[in-house]
Short mmCIF file of C-alpha atoms and ligand atoms in Angstrom, two decimals:
data_model
loop_
_atom_site.label_atom_id
_atom_site.label_comp_id
_atom_site.label_asym_id
_atom_site.label_seq_id
_atom_site.Cartn_x
_atom_site.Cartn_y
_atom_site.Cartn_z
CA MET A 151 0.00 0.00 0.00
CA SER A 152 1.38 3.44 -0.91
CA ARG A 153 1.89 5.99 1.84
CA ARG A 154 -0.78 8.24 0.34
CA ALA A 155 -3.39 5.48 0.33
CA TRP A 156 -2.44 4.63 3.91
CA VAL A 157 -2.96 8.25 5.02
CA ALA A 158 -6.38 8.32 3.33
CA LEU A 159 -7.41 5.11 5.02
CA SER A 160 -6.21 6.21 8.42
CA LEU A 161 -8.14 9.48 8.06
CA LEU A 162 -11.26 7.49 7.27
CA ALA A 163 -10.61 5.31 10.27
CA ALA A 164 -10.11 8.37 12.47
CA CYS A 165 -13.42 9.90 11.29
CA ALA A 166 -15.32 6.68 11.82
CA ARG A 167 -13.94 5.92 15.26
CA PRO A 168 -16.28 6.77 18.15
CA ARG A 169 -14.72 9.17 20.65
CA SER A 170 -14.95 6.76 23.55
CA GLN A 171 -13.02 3.95 21.86
CA ALA A 172 -9.63 3.24 23.38
CA PRO A 173 -6.65 3.44 21.03
CA THR A 174 -5.61 0.09 19.54
CA PRO A 175 -2.53 -1.20 21.34
CA PRO A 176 0.54 -1.20 19.09
CA VAL A 177 1.58 -4.49 17.49
CA THR A 178 5.18 -5.54 16.95
CA ARG A 179 5.48 -8.13 14.18
CA TYR A 180 8.24 -10.70 13.84
CA ALA A 181 8.63 -12.92 10.78
CA VAL A 182 11.26 -15.60 11.33
CA ALA A 183 12.75 -17.80 8.64
CA ALA A 184 14.93 -20.62 9.98
CA SER A 185 17.57 -22.23 7.78
CA ASP A 186 20.39 -24.75 8.15
CA GLY A 187 18.30 -26.98 10.42
CA GLY A 188 17.36 -24.02 12.62
CA ARG A 189 20.97 -23.00 13.22
CA THR A 190 20.45 -19.65 11.47
CA LEU A 191 17.39 -17.45 11.89
CA THR A 192 16.62 -14.53 9.59
CA ILE A 193 14.25 -12.18 11.36
CA ASP A 194 12.20 -9.30 9.97
CA ALA A 195 10.71 -7.16 12.71
CA SER A 196 8.19 -4.40 12.21
CA LEU A 197 8.33 -2.03 15.17
CA PRO A 198 5.32 0.22 15.83
CA ALA A 199 5.41 3.99 15.49
CA GLY A 200 6.82 5.73 18.53
CA THR A 201 9.46 3.10 19.31
CA ASP A 202 12.43 5.05 20.60
CA GLY A 203 15.26 3.51 22.56
CA ALA A 204 17.45 0.47 22.96
CA LEU A 205 16.71 -2.87 21.28
CA VAL A 206 17.97 -5.84 23.28
CA VAL A 207 17.94 -9.61 23.57
CA ASP A 208 18.54 -11.53 26.82
CA ASP A 209 21.83 -10.95 28.65
CA GLY A 210 24.65 -12.87 26.97
CA CYS A 211 22.75 -13.34 23.70
CA ALA A 212 23.78 -10.17 21.82
CA PRO A 213 26.98 -11.72 20.29
CA PHE A 214 24.78 -14.03 18.20
CA VAL A 215 22.72 -11.19 16.69
CA ARG A 216 24.29 -10.27 13.32
CA ASP A 217 23.87 -7.76 10.49
CA VAL A 218 21.23 -5.56 12.10
CA VAL A 219 19.70 -3.20 9.55
CA ILE A 220 17.14 -0.61 10.67
CA ASP A 221 15.13 1.03 7.87
CA GLY A 222 17.80 0.05 5.36
CA ALA A 223 20.76 1.38 7.35
CA PRO A 224 23.25 -0.85 9.20
CA ALA A 225 23.00 -0.39 12.97
CA GLU A 226 25.86 -0.64 15.45
CA LEU A 227 25.88 -2.55 18.70
CA ARG A 228 26.63 -0.16 21.57
CA ASP A 229 26.57 -1.14 25.26
CA GLY A 230 24.79 -4.39 24.49
CA ALA A 231 21.95 -2.76 22.51
CA TRP A 232 20.97 -1.34 19.14
CA ARG A 233 19.48 2.14 19.06
CA ALA A 234 16.15 2.57 17.23
CA ARG A 235 14.26 5.83 16.76
CA CYS A 236 11.03 5.11 14.91
CA PRO A 237 8.48 7.97 14.98
CA ASP A 238 6.66 6.29 12.06
CA GLY A 239 7.63 2.72 12.85
CA CYS A 240 10.76 0.84 11.78
CA ALA A 241 11.61 -2.17 9.67
CA VAL A 242 14.39 -4.14 11.36
CA ARG A 243 16.16 -7.07 9.74
CA TYR A 244 18.85 -9.21 11.34
CA ARG A 245 20.19 -12.71 11.55
CA TYR A 246 20.56 -14.83 14.65
CA ARG A 247 23.20 -17.56 14.93
CA LEU A 248 21.13 -19.95 17.03
CA GLY A 249 23.46 -22.90 16.47
CA GLU A 250 26.45 -20.90 17.76
CA ALA A 251 24.41 -19.55 20.67
CA ALA A 252 23.32 -23.06 21.67
CA ARG A 253 26.94 -24.29 21.62
CA ALA A 254 28.35 -21.32 23.52
CA LEU A 255 25.56 -20.75 26.05
CA ASP A 256 24.36 -24.37 26.56
CA ASP A 257 21.51 -23.10 28.75
CA VAL A 258 17.92 -24.22 28.07
CA GLU A 259 16.69 -20.93 29.54
CA LEU A 260 18.40 -19.20 26.58
CA ALA A 261 19.72 -21.52 23.88
CA ALA A 262 20.97 -25.11 24.04
CA ALA A 263 21.41 -28.13 21.78
CA ARG A 264 19.78 -31.29 23.14
CA GLY A 265 19.64 -34.48 21.14
CA GLY A 266 18.90 -32.90 17.77
CA ALA A 267 16.82 -30.03 19.19
CA LEU A 268 17.81 -26.39 19.39
CA VAL A 269 16.05 -25.10 22.49
CA ALA A 270 15.53 -21.41 21.90
CA SER A 271 13.68 -19.11 24.27
CA PRO A 272 12.14 -16.31 22.17
CA SER A 273 13.63 -13.70 24.52
CA ALA A 274 17.11 -14.90 23.49
CA TRP A 275 16.59 -14.05 19.81
CA LEU A 276 13.73 -11.55 19.40
CA LEU A 277 15.07 -7.97 19.50
CA ARG A 278 12.75 -5.89 21.65
CA PRO A 279 12.68 -2.40 23.15
CA GLN A 280 14.09 -2.03 26.64
CA PRO A 281 12.15 -1.16 28.79
CA PRO A 282 9.37 -3.30 27.25
CA SER A 283 6.99 -1.41 24.97
CA GLN A 284 3.21 -1.46 25.23
CA GLY A 285 1.00 -3.70 23.20
CA THR A 286 1.35 -7.14 21.74
CA PHE A 287 3.61 -9.02 19.37
CA GLU A 288 2.84 -11.45 16.58
CA LEU A 289 5.37 -14.08 15.59
CA SER A 290 5.32 -16.13 12.41
CA VAL A 291 7.89 -18.88 11.91
CA ARG A 292 9.01 -20.66 8.76
CA ALA A 293 11.19 -23.70 9.36
CA PRO A 294 13.18 -25.66 6.77
CA ALA A 295 12.08 -29.13 5.62
CA GLY A 296 12.44 -31.77 8.33
CA VAL A 297 12.43 -29.24 11.18
CA SER A 298 9.53 -27.59 12.99
CA PHE A 299 9.10 -24.93 15.64
CA GLY A 300 7.52 -26.01 18.93
CA SER A 301 6.50 -23.33 21.39
CA GLY A 302 4.51 -22.64 24.53
CA LEU A 303 3.52 -19.24 23.09
CA ARG A 304 -0.21 -18.88 22.37
CA PRO A 305 -0.84 -20.07 18.81
CA THR A 306 -3.22 -18.10 16.58
CA ALA A 307 -2.77 -20.33 13.50
CA VAL A 308 -0.26 -22.85 12.19
CA ASP A 309 3.24 -21.46 12.93
CA ARG A 310 1.77 -18.18 14.21
CA TYR A 311 1.86 -17.03 17.82
CA THR A 312 1.00 -13.99 19.90
CA SER A 313 1.65 -12.55 23.34
CA THR A 314 2.27 -9.19 24.98
CA MET A 315 5.54 -7.27 24.77
CA ALA A 316 5.56 -7.16 28.58
CA GLU A 317 5.63 -10.98 28.67
CA LEU A 318 8.28 -11.40 25.96
CA PRO A 319 11.28 -11.19 28.36
CA LEU A 320 9.99 -14.35 30.13
CA ALA A 321 8.21 -15.97 27.18
CA PRO A 322 7.62 -19.74 27.31
CA TYR A 323 10.11 -22.38 26.17
CA SER A 324 10.38 -22.97 22.43
CA GLY A 325 12.64 -24.86 20.10
CA PHE A 326 13.52 -25.96 16.58
CA ALA A 327 13.89 -29.70 16.01
CA PRO A 328 12.74 -32.63 13.91
CA TRP A 329 9.94 -32.86 16.47
CA ARG A 330 7.54 -35.79 16.39
CA ALA A 331 4.40 -33.86 17.32
CA ARG A 332 1.04 -35.07 18.56
CA ALA A 333 -1.90 -33.52 20.42
CA LEU A 334 -3.22 -35.03 23.66
CA PRO A 335 -6.79 -33.76 24.11
CA LEU A 336 -7.89 -33.40 27.74
CA ASP A 337 -10.99 -32.23 29.55
CA GLY A 338 -10.54 -28.44 29.58
CA GLY A 339 -7.41 -28.19 27.48
CA GLU A 340 -4.78 -30.01 25.52
CA ILE A 341 -1.14 -30.98 25.56
CA ALA A 342 0.80 -30.22 22.39
CA LEU A 343 3.49 -32.89 22.77
CA SER A 344 6.75 -32.69 20.84
CA ILE A 345 9.32 -35.48 21.14
CA VAL A 346 12.84 -35.59 19.75
CA GLY A 347 15.50 -38.27 20.23
CA ASP A 348 15.49 -42.04 20.72
CA TYR A 349 14.37 -43.79 23.88
CA ALA A 350 13.88 -47.24 25.35
CA LEU A 351 10.17 -46.28 25.38
CA SER A 352 8.14 -45.72 22.24
CA ASP A 353 6.52 -42.34 21.54
CA ASP A 354 3.15 -43.95 22.31
CA GLU A 355 4.41 -45.07 25.73
CA ILE A 356 5.82 -41.62 26.53
CA ALA A 357 2.56 -39.99 25.39
CA ARG A 358 0.48 -42.37 27.51
CA TRP A 359 2.76 -41.72 30.54
CA ILE A 360 2.30 -37.95 30.24
CA GLY A 361 -1.41 -38.29 29.41
CA ARG A 362 -2.03 -40.42 32.50
CA ALA A 363 -0.32 -37.84 34.74
CA ALA A 364 -2.37 -35.09 33.07
CA ARG A 365 -5.63 -36.92 33.79
CA MET A 366 -4.62 -37.36 37.45
CA VAL A 367 -3.99 -33.62 37.73
CA SER A 368 -7.27 -32.89 35.92
CA ALA A 369 -9.13 -35.13 38.38
CA TYR A 370 -7.81 -33.07 41.30
CA TYR A 371 -8.58 -29.68 39.72
CA GLY A 372 -11.85 -30.71 38.05
CA ARG A 373 -10.41 -29.99 34.60
CA PHE A 374 -7.06 -29.66 32.88
CA PRO A 375 -5.80 -26.37 34.32
CA THR A 376 -4.66 -24.59 31.15
CA PRO A 377 -6.16 -24.40 27.63
CA ARG A 378 -2.89 -25.46 25.99
CA VAL A 379 0.57 -26.43 27.11
CA TRP A 380 3.48 -27.28 24.86
CA VAL A 381 5.54 -30.15 26.28
CA GLY A 382 8.96 -30.70 24.70
CA VAL A 383 10.60 -34.07 25.44
CA LEU A 384 14.40 -34.01 25.09
CA PRO A 385 16.76 -36.96 25.48
CA THR A 386 19.26 -37.22 28.28
CA ASP A 387 21.60 -39.96 29.49
CA GLY A 388 20.53 -42.53 32.07
CA ALA A 389 17.06 -43.29 33.35
CA GLU A 390 16.18 -40.06 35.16
CA LEU A 391 13.51 -37.48 34.41
CA PHE A 392 13.88 -33.76 34.99
CA GLY A 393 11.33 -31.05 34.29
CA ARG A 394 10.87 -27.30 34.16
CA THR A 395 7.79 -25.20 33.53
CA LEU A 396 7.47 -21.66 32.16
CA GLY A 397 4.31 -19.63 31.60
CA ASN A 398 3.93 -15.88 30.85
CA GLY A 399 1.83 -15.58 27.74
CA GLY A 400 1.43 -19.30 27.15
CA ALA A 401 2.47 -22.48 28.90
CA SER A 402 5.45 -24.76 28.36
CA ILE A 403 7.17 -27.70 29.99
CA LEU A 404 10.57 -29.07 29.02
CA LEU A 405 11.20 -32.65 30.08
CA ASP A 406 14.70 -34.11 30.05
CA TRP A 407 13.82 -37.76 29.51
CA GLY A 408 16.42 -40.41 30.27
CA ARG A 409 16.89 -42.62 27.21
CA ALA A 410 16.98 -45.73 29.45
CA THR A 411 13.76 -44.87 31.35
CA THR A 412 11.40 -47.88 31.49
CA LEU A 413 7.69 -48.29 32.18
CA ALA A 414 8.56 -49.88 35.54
CA GLN A 415 9.45 -46.35 36.78
CA ARG A 416 6.11 -44.80 35.86
CA ASP A 417 4.33 -45.21 39.20
CA ASP A 418 7.29 -43.66 41.04
CA ASP A 419 7.42 -40.65 38.73
CA TRP A 420 6.60 -37.45 40.58
CA ILE A 421 8.31 -35.14 38.08
CA VAL A 422 5.61 -35.07 35.39
CA PRO A 423 2.70 -34.49 37.83
CA HIS A 424 4.80 -31.87 39.67
CA GLU A 425 5.35 -29.89 36.44
CA LEU A 426 1.72 -30.25 35.35
CA ILE A 427 0.56 -28.90 38.74
CA HIS A 428 2.63 -25.76 38.05
CA LEU A 429 0.16 -25.07 35.21
CA ALA A 430 -2.60 -24.54 37.79
CA LEU A 431 -1.23 -21.33 39.33
CA PRO A 432 -0.62 -17.94 37.71
CA SER A 433 3.00 -16.90 37.22
CA LEU A 434 4.07 -14.90 40.28
CA ASP A 435 6.89 -12.50 41.11
CA ALA A 436 10.20 -14.29 41.72
CA ARG A 437 10.02 -13.59 45.47
CA HIS A 438 6.91 -15.79 45.72
CA ARG A 439 8.54 -18.80 44.07
CA TRP A 440 8.09 -20.68 47.37
CA LEU A 441 4.33 -20.74 46.70
CA GLU A 442 4.78 -22.06 43.13
CA GLU A 443 7.16 -24.81 44.27
CA GLY A 444 5.48 -25.41 47.63
CA LEU A 445 2.10 -26.01 46.00
CA SER A 446 3.53 -28.48 43.51
CA THR A 447 5.45 -30.23 46.30
CA TYR A 448 2.36 -30.50 48.54
CA VAL A 449 -0.28 -31.25 45.91
CA GLU A 450 1.68 -33.79 43.79
CA PRO A 451 1.49 -36.68 46.34
CA LEU A 452 -2.20 -35.87 46.98
CA VAL A 453 -2.85 -36.15 43.24
CA ARG A 454 -1.07 -39.51 43.05
CA ARG A 455 -2.79 -40.70 46.22
CA ARG A 456 -6.21 -39.89 44.75
CA ALA A 457 -5.25 -41.79 41.62
CA GLY A 458 -4.53 -44.83 43.79
CA ILE A 459 -0.82 -44.86 42.90
CA LEU A 460 0.68 -43.64 46.17
CA THR A 461 -0.02 -45.41 49.48
CA ARG A 462 -0.99 -43.27 52.46
CA GLU A 463 2.13 -44.58 54.19
CA ALA A 464 4.35 -43.22 51.42
CA LEU A 465 2.48 -39.90 51.44
CA TRP A 466 3.07 -39.26 55.16
CA ARG A 467 6.60 -40.73 55.14
CA ASP A 468 7.62 -38.19 52.46
CA LEU A 469 6.05 -35.29 54.39
CA TRP A 470 7.70 -36.49 57.64
CA ARG A 471 11.10 -36.59 55.95
CA GLY A 472 10.75 -33.50 53.78
CA LEU A 473 8.95 -30.90 55.89
CA PRO A 474 11.78 -30.35 58.43
CA SER A 475 13.82 -28.89 55.51
CA GLY A 476 11.12 -26.21 55.23
CA LEU A 477 11.52 -24.86 58.76
CA PRO A 478 13.24 -21.49 59.18
CA ALA A 479 16.96 -21.71 59.96
CA PRO A 480 18.81 -19.04 61.99
CA GLY A 481 18.86 -15.77 60.00
CA ASP A 482 15.65 -16.62 58.13
CA ARG A 483 13.68 -13.52 57.05
CA GLY A 484 10.39 -15.11 56.06
CA LEU A 485 9.28 -16.97 52.94
CA ASP A 486 9.35 -13.96 50.59
CA GLU A 487 12.91 -13.08 51.57
CA THR A 488 14.64 -16.44 52.09
CA PRO A 489 15.01 -18.08 48.65
CA THR A 490 16.89 -21.20 49.79
CA TRP A 491 16.08 -24.65 48.37
CA GLY A 492 14.59 -25.85 51.67
CA ARG A 493 12.38 -22.83 52.24
CA THR A 494 11.31 -22.67 48.58
CA TYR A 495 10.19 -26.30 48.15
CA TRP A 496 9.48 -27.56 51.67
CA GLY A 497 8.82 -24.18 53.32
CA GLY A 498 6.17 -23.64 50.65
CA ALA A 499 4.80 -27.16 51.23
CA LEU A 500 4.70 -26.50 54.99
CA PHE A 501 2.69 -23.33 54.34
CA CYS A 502 0.26 -25.43 52.28
CA LEU A 503 -0.11 -28.15 54.95
CA VAL A 504 -0.67 -25.61 57.72
CA VAL A 505 -3.24 -23.74 55.59
CA ASP A 506 -4.98 -26.98 54.58
CA LEU A 507 -5.26 -28.14 58.22
CA GLU A 508 -6.49 -24.73 59.37
CA LEU A 509 -9.14 -24.53 56.63
CA ARG A 510 -10.41 -28.04 57.39
CA ALA A 511 -10.38 -27.48 61.18
CA ARG A 512 -12.09 -24.09 61.12
CA SER A 513 -14.75 -25.09 58.59
CA GLY A 514 -15.54 -28.40 60.25
CA GLY A 515 -14.35 -30.19 57.12
CA GLN A 516 -16.48 -28.06 54.77
CA THR A 517 -13.56 -26.58 52.84
CA SER A 518 -9.89 -27.20 52.13
CA LEU A 519 -6.86 -25.94 50.24
CA GLY A 520 -8.09 -27.93 47.23
CA ASP A 521 -11.24 -25.77 47.04
CA ALA A 522 -9.07 -22.64 47.04
CA LEU A 523 -6.84 -24.02 44.28
CA ARG A 524 -9.80 -25.07 42.11
CA ALA A 525 -11.25 -21.55 42.48
CA ILE A 526 -8.00 -20.01 41.21
CA VAL A 527 -8.13 -22.22 38.10
CA ALA A 528 -11.85 -21.51 37.65
CA ALA A 529 -11.03 -17.77 37.71
CA GLY A 530 -8.64 -18.28 34.78
CA GLY A 531 -5.55 -18.23 36.98
CA ASP A 532 -3.25 -20.58 35.12
CA VAL A 533 0.50 -20.31 34.48
CA SER A 534 -0.03 -18.40 31.22
CA GLN A 535 -1.33 -15.47 33.30
CA ARG A 536 0.79 -13.17 35.46
CA TRP A 537 -1.01 -12.23 38.67
CA GLU A 538 -0.11 -10.30 41.79
CA LEU A 539 0.02 -12.65 44.78
CA ALA A 540 -2.65 -10.53 46.50
CA ARG A 541 -5.11 -11.49 43.75
CA VAL A 542 -4.31 -15.21 44.13
CA LEU A 543 -4.86 -15.02 47.90
CA ALA A 544 -8.07 -12.99 47.52
CA VAL A 545 -9.59 -15.53 45.08
CA ALA A 546 -8.53 -18.39 47.38
CA ASP A 547 -9.92 -16.78 50.52
CA ARG A 548 -13.19 -15.85 48.82
CA ALA A 549 -13.66 -19.46 47.69
CA THR A 550 -13.23 -20.82 51.20
CA GLY A 551 -15.18 -18.06 52.98
CA LEU A 552 -12.27 -17.68 55.40
CA THR A 553 -9.13 -15.53 55.45
CA VAL A 554 -6.66 -18.32 56.21
CA LEU A 555 -4.45 -17.91 53.14
CA GLY A 556 -4.19 -14.13 53.41
CA ASP A 557 -3.61 -14.24 57.18
CA THR A 558 -1.01 -16.99 57.02
CA TYR A 559 0.81 -15.22 54.20
CA ALA A 560 0.85 -11.95 56.18
CA ALA A 561 2.40 -13.77 59.13
CA TRP A 562 4.92 -15.88 57.18
CA ALA A 563 6.07 -13.59 54.35
CA HIS A 564 8.61 -11.43 56.16
CA ALA A 565 9.26 -13.24 59.45
CA PRO A 566 10.51 -16.72 60.38
CA VAL A 567 7.47 -18.60 61.72
CA ASP A 568 8.37 -21.84 63.46
CA VAL A 569 6.04 -24.82 63.28
CA ASP A 570 6.12 -27.52 65.96
CA LEU A 571 6.25 -30.41 63.48
CA PRO A 572 6.48 -33.25 66.08
CA ARG A 573 3.27 -31.87 67.58
CA VAL A 574 1.57 -31.52 64.16
CA PHE A 575 2.35 -35.17 63.34
CA ALA A 576 1.37 -36.34 66.85
CA GLU A 577 -2.02 -34.61 66.55
CA LEU A 578 -2.54 -36.16 63.13
CA GLY A 579 -1.57 -39.55 64.56
CA VAL A 580 1.45 -40.16 62.31
CA THR A 581 4.68 -41.84 63.46
CA VAL A 582 7.53 -42.83 61.15
CA ARG A 583 10.35 -45.18 62.21
CA GLY A 584 12.69 -45.91 59.32
CA GLU A 585 10.44 -47.15 56.52
CA ARG A 586 7.64 -48.07 58.93
CA VAL A 587 4.66 -45.71 59.23
CA THR A 588 2.03 -46.16 61.94
CA PHE A 589 -1.25 -44.30 62.37
CA ASP A 590 -3.06 -43.55 65.63
CA GLU A 591 -6.73 -43.27 64.75
CA ALA A 592 -7.52 -41.92 68.24
CA ALA A 593 -5.24 -38.87 67.79
CA PRO A 594 -7.10 -35.53 68.14
CA ARG A 595 -6.71 -34.57 64.46
CA ALA A 596 -6.73 -38.06 62.93
CA HIS A 597 -9.97 -37.11 61.09
CA LEU A 598 -8.14 -34.26 59.33
CA ARG A 599 -5.36 -36.64 58.30
CA ARG A 600 -7.91 -39.11 56.90
CA ALA A 601 -9.58 -36.28 54.95
CA ILE A 602 -6.26 -35.17 53.42
CA GLU A 603 -5.15 -38.68 52.47
CA ALA A 604 -8.56 -39.76 51.17
CA PRO A 605 -8.07 -41.41 47.80
ZN1 ZN B 30 8.67 -27.11 40.35
#
């Protein structure tokens, strides 16, 4: 379209627009063409009018950005950024050496090569204004024959995705690979599963493993907690599993899947349910990571118990052994300000157990932490959303009709709160000696224990 025609059209649009209508948020467009198996990306970006400032990629990723041309003129890298002044919008073209980045960085949070896949977080290779601009972005990807692009970003069509510019710096995991893709439909959502590499298990067996865990999590929450999650399965040595989840404008899970993993390990797998439970909470500020990890740590055995996979003995033995790691150590400054491993995983789980017991005790068994968590999902609070913690707690408290979550958070966030764990277990009627677990059904809170462990 010529500039003159564009002006005429925009005048028409301006005349027709009602006064009260909010201005359309600006759209940044990225068109990516991958070549050489995904090792080189050629990116055309269209920046909206008014862009003025530094263009950046994630820290450490600038050396792999090459040949930046802004409106036809070569642009220089200065202080880790490219300067763009675009009163009428800019056309930016550059190349990204993803293969080199993967070799040099070897970090799945940025770029890494794993068994034929190039894991590539969009924030590592999409040039964006710093600080983040307003509005949304649209990404279209063209991959060479034999390779496809898998991504947790929200798809709008085949190989097209969208999200907000504010979410781009933490955008979900993505990658180029000869993926073997399949969709796992679930009640309330779906898993877009992408597998690369060779395993002792067949793709069908891996898909059934992940699908079974997803149905367990759905059974706890009443539905699959997110409309769509991309799950990338990458090969690793041995027979271990490892997972990580990232939301922010979509949902993604990367699973490092040991090539030697066998079906005999499936009932002991807590990794896949743990990651899937992360989908059922909005993305929070980093200082609240203890709630993200604590919820997954506390809810995962309950999910497997309800599915009839975990015995009640194993459930309480794991809590008995794990929860002491969640107690405040000397110098602790509360959950929001003590990001140690113990306080993040088990301190968060301890918060969940204490809240769950309090809700059940105060309501006479009418409500529980599970009700609060299902209300968050019902309110659209999944990992693709970024919420303030206050909103999460408000939805949870409203659902239970009590203020237990908000009150407990207020007490625990910035001060070390000790919990008398021997007393908690004694009241629940739980004793663990070595592998042996015994239950005292006459203990004062044995009914709360039975309610929590109910299959
Ligand atoms: Zn986790």
